[in-house]
Short mmCIF file of C-alpha atoms in Angstrom, two decimals:
data_model
loop_
_atom_site.label_atom_id
_atom_site.label_comp_id
_atom_site.label_asym_id
_atom_site.label_seq_id
_atom_site.Cartn_x
_atom_site.Cartn_y
_atom_site.Cartn_z
CA GLY A 17 60.18 6.81 41.97
CA GLN A 18 56.49 7.28 41.67
CA VAL A 19 55.01 8.77 38.50
CA SER A 20 51.45 9.90 37.88
CA ASN A 21 49.18 11.69 35.46
CA VAL A 22 45.48 12.51 35.05
CA ALA A 23 43.19 12.62 32.02
CA VAL A 24 39.89 14.50 32.26
CA LEU A 25 37.51 13.25 29.58
CA GLU A 26 34.01 14.11 28.45
CA ARG A 27 31.43 11.55 29.55
CA CYS A 28 30.76 10.11 26.08
CA ALA A 29 31.56 6.99 24.07
CA THR A 30 34.74 8.47 22.55
CA SER A 31 36.22 8.62 26.05
CA VAL A 32 36.76 4.85 26.04
CA PRO A 33 39.39 4.84 23.25
CA ALA A 34 40.79 8.14 24.57
CA ALA A 35 41.33 6.61 28.02
CA ARG A 36 42.88 3.52 26.48
CA ALA A 37 45.30 5.68 24.46
CA PHE A 38 46.15 7.73 27.56
CA ILE A 39 46.99 4.59 29.56
CA ARG A 40 49.03 3.08 26.72
CA ARG A 41 50.98 6.29 26.13
CA GLU A 42 51.80 6.90 29.79
CA LEU A 43 52.74 3.33 30.69
CA ARG A 44 54.94 2.97 27.59
CA THR A 45 56.64 6.27 28.40
CA TRP A 46 57.26 5.02 31.93
CA GLY A 47 58.84 1.81 30.59
CA TYR A 48 56.22 -0.82 31.42
CA THR A 49 56.06 -4.08 29.48
CA THR A 50 53.65 -4.66 26.61
CA SER A 51 51.79 -7.18 28.75
CA THR A 52 51.26 -4.69 31.57
CA VAL A 53 50.24 -1.95 29.12
CA ASP A 54 47.74 -4.24 27.38
CA ASP A 55 46.22 -5.45 30.65
CA ALA A 56 45.88 -1.93 32.03
CA ALA A 57 44.36 -0.62 28.79
CA LEU A 58 41.75 -3.41 28.80
CA LEU A 59 40.82 -2.80 32.43
CA VAL A 60 40.56 0.97 31.95
CA SER A 61 38.39 0.46 28.87
CA GLU A 62 35.90 -1.48 30.98
CA LEU A 63 35.97 1.03 33.84
CA VAL A 64 35.53 4.05 31.58
CA ASP A 65 32.76 2.36 29.61
CA ASN A 66 30.96 1.71 32.90
CA ALA A 67 31.47 5.34 33.96
CA VAL A 68 30.16 6.61 30.60
CA GLN A 69 27.01 4.53 31.05
CA HIS A 70 26.36 5.18 34.75
CA ALA A 71 28.08 8.41 35.84
CA HIS A 72 26.08 11.54 36.56
CA GLY A 73 28.55 14.33 35.83
CA PRO A 74 29.74 15.68 32.48
CA HIS A 75 33.33 14.46 32.93
CA ILE A 76 35.29 11.35 33.81
CA CYS A 77 38.71 11.55 35.45
CA VAL A 78 41.26 8.82 34.82
CA TYR A 79 44.05 8.99 37.40
CA LEU A 80 47.09 6.84 36.75
CA THR A 81 50.00 6.31 39.10
CA ALA A 82 52.86 3.83 39.07
CA HIS A 83 55.74 2.93 41.33
CA GLY A 84 58.06 0.03 40.65
CA ASP A 85 56.01 -2.96 39.54
CA ARG A 86 52.74 -1.46 40.86
CA VAL A 87 50.26 0.36 38.62
CA CYS A 88 47.11 1.98 39.99
CA CYS A 89 44.31 3.50 37.97
CA LEU A 90 41.26 5.26 39.36
CA VAL A 91 38.27 6.17 37.22
CA LEU A 92 36.03 8.78 38.81
CA ASP A 93 32.87 10.42 37.54
CA ALA A 94 33.66 13.80 39.08
CA ALA A 95 36.59 16.15 38.67
CA PHE A 96 38.97 16.41 41.59
CA PRO A 97 41.98 18.64 42.33
CA THR A 98 44.82 16.81 40.59
CA ALA A 99 47.57 18.42 42.66
CA ASP A 100 46.14 16.97 45.87
CA ALA A 101 44.92 13.60 44.57
CA HIS A 102 47.21 10.76 45.53
CA PRO A 103 45.84 7.27 46.20
CA GLN A 104 46.87 5.91 49.56
CA ASP A 105 48.18 2.37 50.09
#
């Protein structure tokens, strides 16, 4: 089935390694391969770094969802209600 989780981080440089650790921890827990975990962590690092540099709010939300062989990660510069946030295909 589908699994998901959200990390809400301060908009600062330490959020980049925190987001990377969040992605690694969740994807490993969910049983994804090292290759998938590494690729996702690299991509999220770039997205969060961009958000830290260009976002306007005090927080960055990293939303991670996975189903089968599909992994989706959204990086947003504003908080959103996590219970209602589900990316659509």
